[in-house]
Coordinates of C-alpha atoms in Angstrom, one line a residue:
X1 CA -16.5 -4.1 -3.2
X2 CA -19.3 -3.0 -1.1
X3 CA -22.7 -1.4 -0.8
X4 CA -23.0 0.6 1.9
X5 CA -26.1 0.2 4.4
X6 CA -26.3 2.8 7.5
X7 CA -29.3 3.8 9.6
X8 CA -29.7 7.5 10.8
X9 CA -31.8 6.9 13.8
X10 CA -29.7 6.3 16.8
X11 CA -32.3 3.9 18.3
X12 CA -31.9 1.4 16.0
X13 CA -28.1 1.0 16.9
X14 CA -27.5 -2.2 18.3
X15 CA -26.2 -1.7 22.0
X16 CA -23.4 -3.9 23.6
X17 CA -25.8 -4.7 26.5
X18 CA -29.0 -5.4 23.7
X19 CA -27.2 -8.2 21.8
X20 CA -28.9 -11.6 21.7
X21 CA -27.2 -14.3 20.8
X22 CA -28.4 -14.4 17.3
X23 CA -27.1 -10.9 17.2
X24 CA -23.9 -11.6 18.6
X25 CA -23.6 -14.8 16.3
X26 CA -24.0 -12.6 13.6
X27 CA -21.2 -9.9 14.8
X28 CA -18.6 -12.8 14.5
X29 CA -15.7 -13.0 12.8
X30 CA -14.6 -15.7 10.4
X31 CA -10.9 -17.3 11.5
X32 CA -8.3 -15.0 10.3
X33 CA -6.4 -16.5 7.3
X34 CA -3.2 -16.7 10.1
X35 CA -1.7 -19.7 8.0
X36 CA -1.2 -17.9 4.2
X37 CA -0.2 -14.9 6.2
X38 CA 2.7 -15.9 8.4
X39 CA 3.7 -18.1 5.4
X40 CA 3.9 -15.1 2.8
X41 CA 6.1 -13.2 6.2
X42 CA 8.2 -16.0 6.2
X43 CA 8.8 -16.2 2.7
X44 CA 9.7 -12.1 2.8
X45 CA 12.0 -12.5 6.1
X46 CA 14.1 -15.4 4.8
X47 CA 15.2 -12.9 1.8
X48 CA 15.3 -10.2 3.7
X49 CA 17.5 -11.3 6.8
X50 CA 19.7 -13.1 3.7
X51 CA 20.6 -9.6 2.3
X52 CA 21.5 -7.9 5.2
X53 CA 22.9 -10.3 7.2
X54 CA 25.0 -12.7 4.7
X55 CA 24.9 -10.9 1.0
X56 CA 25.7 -7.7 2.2
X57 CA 27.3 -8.1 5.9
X58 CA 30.2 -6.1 4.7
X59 CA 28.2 -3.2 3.1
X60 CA 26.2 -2.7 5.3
X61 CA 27.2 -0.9 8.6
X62 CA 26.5 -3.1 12.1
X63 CA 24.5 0.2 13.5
X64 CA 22.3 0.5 10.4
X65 CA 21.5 -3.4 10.9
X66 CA 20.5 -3.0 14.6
X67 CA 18.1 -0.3 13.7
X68 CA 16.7 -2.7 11.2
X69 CA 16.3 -5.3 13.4
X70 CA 14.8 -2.9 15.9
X71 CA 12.5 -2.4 13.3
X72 CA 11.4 -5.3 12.6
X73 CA 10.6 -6.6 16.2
X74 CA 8.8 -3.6 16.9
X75 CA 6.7 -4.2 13.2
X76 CA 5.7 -7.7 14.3
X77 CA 4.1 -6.8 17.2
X78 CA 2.3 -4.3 14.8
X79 CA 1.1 -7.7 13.4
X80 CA 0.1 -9.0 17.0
X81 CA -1.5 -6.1 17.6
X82 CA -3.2 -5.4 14.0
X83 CA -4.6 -8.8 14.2
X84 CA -5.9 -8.7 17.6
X85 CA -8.1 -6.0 17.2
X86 CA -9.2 -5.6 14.1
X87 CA -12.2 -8.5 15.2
X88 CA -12.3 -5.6 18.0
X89 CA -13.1 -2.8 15.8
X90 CA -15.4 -4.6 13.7
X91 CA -18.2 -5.2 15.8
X92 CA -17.8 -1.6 16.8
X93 CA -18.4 -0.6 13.2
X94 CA -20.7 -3.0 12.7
X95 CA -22.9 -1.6 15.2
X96 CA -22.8 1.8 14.2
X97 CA -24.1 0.7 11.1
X98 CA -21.2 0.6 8.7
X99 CA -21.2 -2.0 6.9
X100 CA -21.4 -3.1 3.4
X101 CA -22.2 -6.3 1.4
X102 CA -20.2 -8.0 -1.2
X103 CA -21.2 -7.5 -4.8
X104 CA -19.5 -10.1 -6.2
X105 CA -21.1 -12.9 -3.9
X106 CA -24.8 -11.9 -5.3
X107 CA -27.0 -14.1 -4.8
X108 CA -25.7 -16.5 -2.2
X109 CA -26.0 -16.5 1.2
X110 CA -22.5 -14.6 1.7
X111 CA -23.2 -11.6 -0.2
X112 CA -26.7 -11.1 2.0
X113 CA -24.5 -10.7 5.0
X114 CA -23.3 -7.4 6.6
X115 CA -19.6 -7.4 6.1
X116 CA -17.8 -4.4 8.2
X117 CA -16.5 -1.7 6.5
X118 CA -13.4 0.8 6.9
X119 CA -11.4 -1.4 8.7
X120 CA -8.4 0.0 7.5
X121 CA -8.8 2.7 10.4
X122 CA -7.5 -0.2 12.5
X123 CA -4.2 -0.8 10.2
X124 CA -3.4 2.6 9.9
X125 CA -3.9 3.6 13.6
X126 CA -1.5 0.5 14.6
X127 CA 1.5 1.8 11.5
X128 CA 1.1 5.1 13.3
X129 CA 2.0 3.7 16.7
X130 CA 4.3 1.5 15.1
X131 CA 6.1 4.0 13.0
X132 CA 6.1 6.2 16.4
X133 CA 8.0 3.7 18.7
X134 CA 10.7 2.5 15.7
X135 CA 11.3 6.6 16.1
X136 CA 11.9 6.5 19.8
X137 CA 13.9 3.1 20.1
X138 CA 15.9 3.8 17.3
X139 CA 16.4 7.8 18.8
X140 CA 16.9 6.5 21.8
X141 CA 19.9 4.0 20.6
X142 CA 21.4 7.5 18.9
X143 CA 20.7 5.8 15.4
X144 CA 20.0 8.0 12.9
X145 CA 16.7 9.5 14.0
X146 CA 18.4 11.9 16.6
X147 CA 17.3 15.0 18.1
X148 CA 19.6 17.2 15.9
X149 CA 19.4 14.8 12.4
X150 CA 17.8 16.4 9.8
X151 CA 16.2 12.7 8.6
X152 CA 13.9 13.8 11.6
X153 CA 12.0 16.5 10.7
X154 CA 11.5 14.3 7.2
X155 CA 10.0 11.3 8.9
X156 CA 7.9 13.5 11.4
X157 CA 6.6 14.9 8.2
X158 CA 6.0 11.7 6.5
X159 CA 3.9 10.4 9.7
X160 CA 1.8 14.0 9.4
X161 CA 1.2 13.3 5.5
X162 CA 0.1 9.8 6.1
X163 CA -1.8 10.7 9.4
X164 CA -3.6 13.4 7.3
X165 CA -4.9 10.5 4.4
X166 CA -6.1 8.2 6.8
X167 CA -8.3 10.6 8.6
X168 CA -9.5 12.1 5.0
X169 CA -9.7 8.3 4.1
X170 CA -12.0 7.4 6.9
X171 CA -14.2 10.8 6.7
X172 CA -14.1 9.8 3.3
X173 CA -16.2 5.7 4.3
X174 CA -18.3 7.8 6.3
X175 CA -19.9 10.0 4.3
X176 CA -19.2 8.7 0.7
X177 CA -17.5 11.7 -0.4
X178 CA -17.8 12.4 -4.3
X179 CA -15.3 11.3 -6.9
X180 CA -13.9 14.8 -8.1
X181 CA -13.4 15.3 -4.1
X182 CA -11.5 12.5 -3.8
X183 CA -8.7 13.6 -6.0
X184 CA -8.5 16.8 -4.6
X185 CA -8.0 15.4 -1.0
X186 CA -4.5 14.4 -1.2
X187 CA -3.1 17.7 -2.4
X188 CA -3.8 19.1 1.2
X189 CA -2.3 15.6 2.5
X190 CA 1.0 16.2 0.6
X191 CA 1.6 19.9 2.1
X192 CA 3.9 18.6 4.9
X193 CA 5.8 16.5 2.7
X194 CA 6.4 19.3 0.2
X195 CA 8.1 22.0 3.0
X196 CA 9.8 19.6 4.5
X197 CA 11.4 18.3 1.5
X198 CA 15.3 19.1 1.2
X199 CA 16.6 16.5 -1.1
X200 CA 17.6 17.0 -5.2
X201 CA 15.1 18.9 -7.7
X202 CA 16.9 17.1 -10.8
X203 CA 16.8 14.4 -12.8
X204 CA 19.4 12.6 -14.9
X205 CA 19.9 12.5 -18.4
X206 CA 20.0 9.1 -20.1
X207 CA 23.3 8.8 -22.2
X208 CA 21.9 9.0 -25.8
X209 CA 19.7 11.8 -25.0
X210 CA 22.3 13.9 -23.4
X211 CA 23.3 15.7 -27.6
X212 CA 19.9 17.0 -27.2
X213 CA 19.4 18.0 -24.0
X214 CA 23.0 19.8 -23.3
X215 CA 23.8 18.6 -20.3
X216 CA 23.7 15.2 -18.1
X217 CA 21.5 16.3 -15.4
X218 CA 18.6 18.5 -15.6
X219 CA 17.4 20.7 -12.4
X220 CA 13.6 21.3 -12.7
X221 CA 13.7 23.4 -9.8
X222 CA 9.9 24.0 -8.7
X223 CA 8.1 21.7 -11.7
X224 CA 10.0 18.8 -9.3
X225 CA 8.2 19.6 -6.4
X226 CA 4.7 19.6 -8.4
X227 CA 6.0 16.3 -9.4
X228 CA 5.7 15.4 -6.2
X229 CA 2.1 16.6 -5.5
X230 CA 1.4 14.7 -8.5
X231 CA 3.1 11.7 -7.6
X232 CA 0.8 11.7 -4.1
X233 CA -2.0 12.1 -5.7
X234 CA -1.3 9.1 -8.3
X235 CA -0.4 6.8 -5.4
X236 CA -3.2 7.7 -3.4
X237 CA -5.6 6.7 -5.7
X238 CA -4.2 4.4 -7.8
X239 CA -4.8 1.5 -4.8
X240 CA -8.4 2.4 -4.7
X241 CA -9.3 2.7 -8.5
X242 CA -7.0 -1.1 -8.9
X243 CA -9.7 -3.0 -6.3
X244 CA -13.5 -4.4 -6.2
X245 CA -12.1 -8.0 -5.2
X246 CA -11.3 -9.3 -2.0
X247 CA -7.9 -9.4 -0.7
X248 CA -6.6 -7.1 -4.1
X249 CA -6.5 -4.1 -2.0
X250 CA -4.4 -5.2 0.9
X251 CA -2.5 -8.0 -1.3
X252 CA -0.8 -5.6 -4.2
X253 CA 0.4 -3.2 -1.4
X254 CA 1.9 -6.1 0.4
X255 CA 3.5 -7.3 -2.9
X256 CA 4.8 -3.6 -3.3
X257 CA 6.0 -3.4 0.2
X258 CA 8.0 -6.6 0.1
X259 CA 9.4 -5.4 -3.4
X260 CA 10.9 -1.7 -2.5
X261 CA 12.2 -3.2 1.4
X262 CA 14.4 -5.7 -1.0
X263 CA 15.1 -3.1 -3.1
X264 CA 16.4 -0.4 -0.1
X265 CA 18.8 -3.2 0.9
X266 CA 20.3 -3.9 -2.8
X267 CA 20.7 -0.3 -3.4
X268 CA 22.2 -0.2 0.2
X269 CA 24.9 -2.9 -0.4
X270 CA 25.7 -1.0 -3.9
X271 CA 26.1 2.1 -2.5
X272 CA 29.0 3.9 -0.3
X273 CA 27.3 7.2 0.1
X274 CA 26.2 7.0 4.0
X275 CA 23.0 9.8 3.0
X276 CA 22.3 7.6 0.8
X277 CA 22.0 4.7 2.7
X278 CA 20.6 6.7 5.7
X279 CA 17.5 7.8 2.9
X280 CA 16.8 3.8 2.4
X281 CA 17.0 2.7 6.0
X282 CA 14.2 5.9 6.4
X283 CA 12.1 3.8 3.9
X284 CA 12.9 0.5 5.3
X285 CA 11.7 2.3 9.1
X286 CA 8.0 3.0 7.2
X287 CA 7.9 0.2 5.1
X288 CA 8.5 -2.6 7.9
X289 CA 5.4 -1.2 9.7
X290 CA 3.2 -0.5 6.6
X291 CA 3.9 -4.8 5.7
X292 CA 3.4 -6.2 9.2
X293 CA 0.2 -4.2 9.8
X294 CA -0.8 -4.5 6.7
X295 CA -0.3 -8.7 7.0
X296 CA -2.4 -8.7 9.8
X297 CA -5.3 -7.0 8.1
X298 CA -5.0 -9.4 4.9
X299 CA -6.2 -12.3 7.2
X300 CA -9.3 -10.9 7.5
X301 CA -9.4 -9.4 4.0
X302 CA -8.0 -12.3 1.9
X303 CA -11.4 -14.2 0.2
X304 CA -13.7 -15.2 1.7
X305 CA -13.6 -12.1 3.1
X306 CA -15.0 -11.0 6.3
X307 CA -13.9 -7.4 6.5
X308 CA -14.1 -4.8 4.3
X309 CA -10.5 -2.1 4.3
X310 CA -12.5 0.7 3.1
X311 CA -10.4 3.9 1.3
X312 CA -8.8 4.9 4.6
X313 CA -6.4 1.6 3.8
X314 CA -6.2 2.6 0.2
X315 CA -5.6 6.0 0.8
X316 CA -3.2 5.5 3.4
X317 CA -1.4 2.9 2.2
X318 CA -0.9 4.8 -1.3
X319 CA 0.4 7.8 1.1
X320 CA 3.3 6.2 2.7
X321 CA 4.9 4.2 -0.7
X322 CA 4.9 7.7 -2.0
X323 CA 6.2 9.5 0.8
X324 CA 8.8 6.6 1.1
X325 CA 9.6 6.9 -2.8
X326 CA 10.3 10.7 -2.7
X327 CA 12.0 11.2 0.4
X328 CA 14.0 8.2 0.1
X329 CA 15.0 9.7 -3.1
X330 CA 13.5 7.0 -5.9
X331 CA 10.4 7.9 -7.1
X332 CA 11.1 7.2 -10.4
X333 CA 11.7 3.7 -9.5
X334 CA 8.8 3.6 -7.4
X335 CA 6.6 4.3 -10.5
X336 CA 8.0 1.1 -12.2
X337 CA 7.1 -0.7 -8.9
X338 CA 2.9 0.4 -9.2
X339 CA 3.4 -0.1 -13.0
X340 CA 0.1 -2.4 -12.9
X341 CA -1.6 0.5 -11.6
X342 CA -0.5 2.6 -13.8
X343 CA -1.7 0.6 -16.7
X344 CA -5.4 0.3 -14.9
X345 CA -4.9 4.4 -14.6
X346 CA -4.5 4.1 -18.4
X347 CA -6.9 2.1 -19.7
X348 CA -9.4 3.3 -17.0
X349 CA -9.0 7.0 -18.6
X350 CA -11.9 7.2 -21.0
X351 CA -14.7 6.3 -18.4
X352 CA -12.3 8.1 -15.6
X353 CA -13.0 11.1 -17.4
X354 CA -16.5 10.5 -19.0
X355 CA -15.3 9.9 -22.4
X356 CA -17.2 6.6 -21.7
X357 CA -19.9 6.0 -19.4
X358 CA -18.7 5.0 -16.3
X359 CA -21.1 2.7 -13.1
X360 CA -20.3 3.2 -9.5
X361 CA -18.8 -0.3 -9.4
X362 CA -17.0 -1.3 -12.5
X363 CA -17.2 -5.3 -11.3
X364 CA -17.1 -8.3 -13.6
X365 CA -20.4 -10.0 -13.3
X366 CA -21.1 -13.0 -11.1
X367 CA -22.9 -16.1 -11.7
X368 CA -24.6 -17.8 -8.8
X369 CA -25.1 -20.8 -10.6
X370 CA -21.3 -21.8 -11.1
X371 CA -19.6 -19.1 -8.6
X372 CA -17.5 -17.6 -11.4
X373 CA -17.0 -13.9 -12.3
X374 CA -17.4 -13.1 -15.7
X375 CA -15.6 -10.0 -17.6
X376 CA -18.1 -7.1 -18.6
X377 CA -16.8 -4.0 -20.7
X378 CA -15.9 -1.9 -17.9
X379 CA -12.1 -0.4 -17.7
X380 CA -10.1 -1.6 -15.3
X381 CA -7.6 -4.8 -15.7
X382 CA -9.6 -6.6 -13.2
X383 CA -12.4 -7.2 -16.3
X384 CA -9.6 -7.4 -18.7
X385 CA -7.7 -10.2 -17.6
X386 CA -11.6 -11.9 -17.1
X387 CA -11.6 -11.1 -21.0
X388 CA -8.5 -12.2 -21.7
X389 CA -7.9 -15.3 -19.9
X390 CA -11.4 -16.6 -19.3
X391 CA -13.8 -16.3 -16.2
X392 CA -12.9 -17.5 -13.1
X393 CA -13.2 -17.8 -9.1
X394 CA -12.9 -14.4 -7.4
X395 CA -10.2 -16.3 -5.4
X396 CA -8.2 -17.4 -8.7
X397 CA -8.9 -13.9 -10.2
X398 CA -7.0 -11.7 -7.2
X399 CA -4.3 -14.8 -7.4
X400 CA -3.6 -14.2 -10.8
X401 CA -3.4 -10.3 -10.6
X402 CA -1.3 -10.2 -7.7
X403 CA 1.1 -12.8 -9.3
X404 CA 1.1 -10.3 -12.2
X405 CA 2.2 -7.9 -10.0
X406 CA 5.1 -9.9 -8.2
X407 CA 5.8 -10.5 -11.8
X408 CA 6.7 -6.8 -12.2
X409 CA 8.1 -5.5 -9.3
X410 CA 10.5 -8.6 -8.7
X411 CA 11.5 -8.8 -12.5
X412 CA 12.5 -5.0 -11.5
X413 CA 15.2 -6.1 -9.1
X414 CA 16.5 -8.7 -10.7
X415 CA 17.1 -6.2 -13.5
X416 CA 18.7 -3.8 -11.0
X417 CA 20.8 -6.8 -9.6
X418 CA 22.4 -7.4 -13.0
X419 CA 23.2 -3.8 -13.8
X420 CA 24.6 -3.2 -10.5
X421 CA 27.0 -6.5 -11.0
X422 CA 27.8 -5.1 -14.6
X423 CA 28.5 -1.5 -13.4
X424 CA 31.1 -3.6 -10.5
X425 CA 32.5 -5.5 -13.5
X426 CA 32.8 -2.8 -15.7
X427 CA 33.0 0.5 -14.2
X428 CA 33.6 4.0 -15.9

């Protein structure tokens, strides 16, 4: 979490050609954390290339695994290039003024220097890029994304909708735009996604409430697609209200990420429908990038941080798991995959909304003297589970939360695994 410090007066911008050396020493990086993050790739890529390569060879057709594979060459050099200059963009930021300094370091010497801020900019510019040339490679090798295929004009859109947050997202660390405002800004985001939207308006029926309901599937017609606005606008935010520790941001969307590409292959080897499958390997195409760049912007994120992601990374990164969950056609189970956030929505409500009084920063409080964090009575889980469990590093903190939200999503797909072998074993 940050406090934002920026000058008005363009003279007191620090010029490429006016740096001293102290200056420059003080627009230097940290080392990137390159180790924890091309351990945590690794550990997603041996699971990943397992599934569609040996558990579901058969299921899954060759051309759909060359586009994958396309994919994900063309999303680690998103990583190269997300990790290369993001040092780049932050002395550009930092000299312009944006900056911030981290409230949870109070006084020690870290949390008296300028940290640069909005650094997501850098990670969403490269997914864009990213996201662009996996469209043209895999166009180009007539896979899917052709000229006349209708899963086209879908992903264009879903590029416009997340193009649209990270520009509101960045306008948004530039000039601190009110609360209220920020909810509103993802309606206009989601506009694209909404028109271009052809897929189902209806919902299944669980068995035992089908006597009441009268039928086994439901069409909501319209109330779907505000579903959808609604959905955007949850996702969007959710990200930014679960933060205030370094490396939560960036860490529960890579947790997320890793969760739904496992999940698009499972529900790809289960399925015989080639829409269907065509609607996961469109996630998997958004999702690849969305990891790898966002990998490359934990290393500079994960504590001690020396960067700062700003709500351009929140917002954007929200955007494309929900545009992923609703044109890939499960955003119901997408909701079970943010169901941390959704609790923090919860139990954030009352000062949300003013029933309680609510600070700027709702941060645990930190104690110089021993370097731990210690719960206050703010809302959020990231004070609760400082109640709960007892205070603690800010390191061991974001650990812990992160490993509660593995906890969740992968508990998730080992529950889908089962059913899907008990559905083989016993089918209707």
């Amino acid at each position: 979490m940050v406090v934002r410090r920026r000058q008005s007066i363009p003279d007191q911008t620090v010029r490429s050609s006016e740096l001293t050396p102290e200056k420059e020493e003080e627009l230097s990086l940290a080392a990137p954390k390159l180790g924890l993050v091309l351990s945590i790739l690794a550990m997603f890529l041996v699971p990943f290339f397992y599934f569609l390569f040996v558990r579901y060879r058969m299921e899954i057709e060759i051309h759909l695994r060359l586009s994958i594979l396309v994919c994900v060459a063309i999303s680690l050099c998103g990583f190269v290039a997300s990790a290369l200059l993001i040092p780049v963009a932050a002395r550009y930021l930092l000299r312009r003024n944006l900056f911030g300094h981290d409230l949870n370091k109070r006084g020690t010497p870290q949390g008296a220097t300028k940290v640069p801020e909005a650094l997501g900019i850098v990670t969403g510019i490269v997914f864009l890029v990213v996201a662009v040339s996996v469209q043209l490679a895999v166009s180009f090798l007539q896979y899917n994304l052709t000229a006349d295929s209708d899963w086209l004009v879908e992903y264009n859109a879903a590029l416009a909708c997340i193009c649209f947050m990270i520009l509101l997202g960045f306008v948004d660390d530039v000039l601190d735009v009110p609360w209220s405002v920020k909810l509103v800004l993802p309606l206009f985001a989601a506009l694209p996604l909404v028109m271009a939207y052809a897929g189902h308006t209806s919902i299944i029926i669980p068995k035992h409430l089908v006597p009441f309901v009268g039928q086994s599937v439901l069409d909501l017609g319209w109330i779907y697609k505000v579903y959808m606005i609604m959905l955007v606008v949850f996702c969007t935010n959710s990200i930014n209200i679960h933060a205030g520790i370094n490396g939560l941001e960036v860490g529960q969307t890579v947790v997320i990420s890793v969760a739904i590409l496992i999940f698009n292959l499972i529900q790809m080897g289960a399925s015989t429908d080639p829409d269907y499958k065509k609607a996961h390997v469109f996630s998997i195409y958004i999702m690849l990038p969305l990891l790898t760049a966002s990998l490359g912007l934990l290393a500079f994120n994960w504590y001690p941080s020396s960067i700062f992601v700003g709500d351009t990374y929140t917002y954007f990164a929200g955007m494309a798991m929900a545009v992923v969950g609703i044109l890939g056609h499960f955003s119901e189970t997408l909701l079970f995959f943010f169901l941390p956030q959704v609790l923090n929505f919860l139990y954030s409500c009352p000062q949300l909304f003013g029933i309680v009084p609510c600070p700027r920063h709702r941060l645990p409080r930190f104690d110089p003297q021993t370097g731990l964090l210690i719960g206050t009575s703010d809302m959020n889980l990231v004070n609760l589970f400082l109640r709960l469990f007892g205070q603690c590093t800010e390191k061991s903190l974001c650990i812990r939360l992160l490993i509660f939200q593995a906890c969740i999503s992968f508990t998730l797909l080992i529950c889908l695994k089962i059913w899907l072998m008990s559905a083989k074993m016993h089918p209707t």
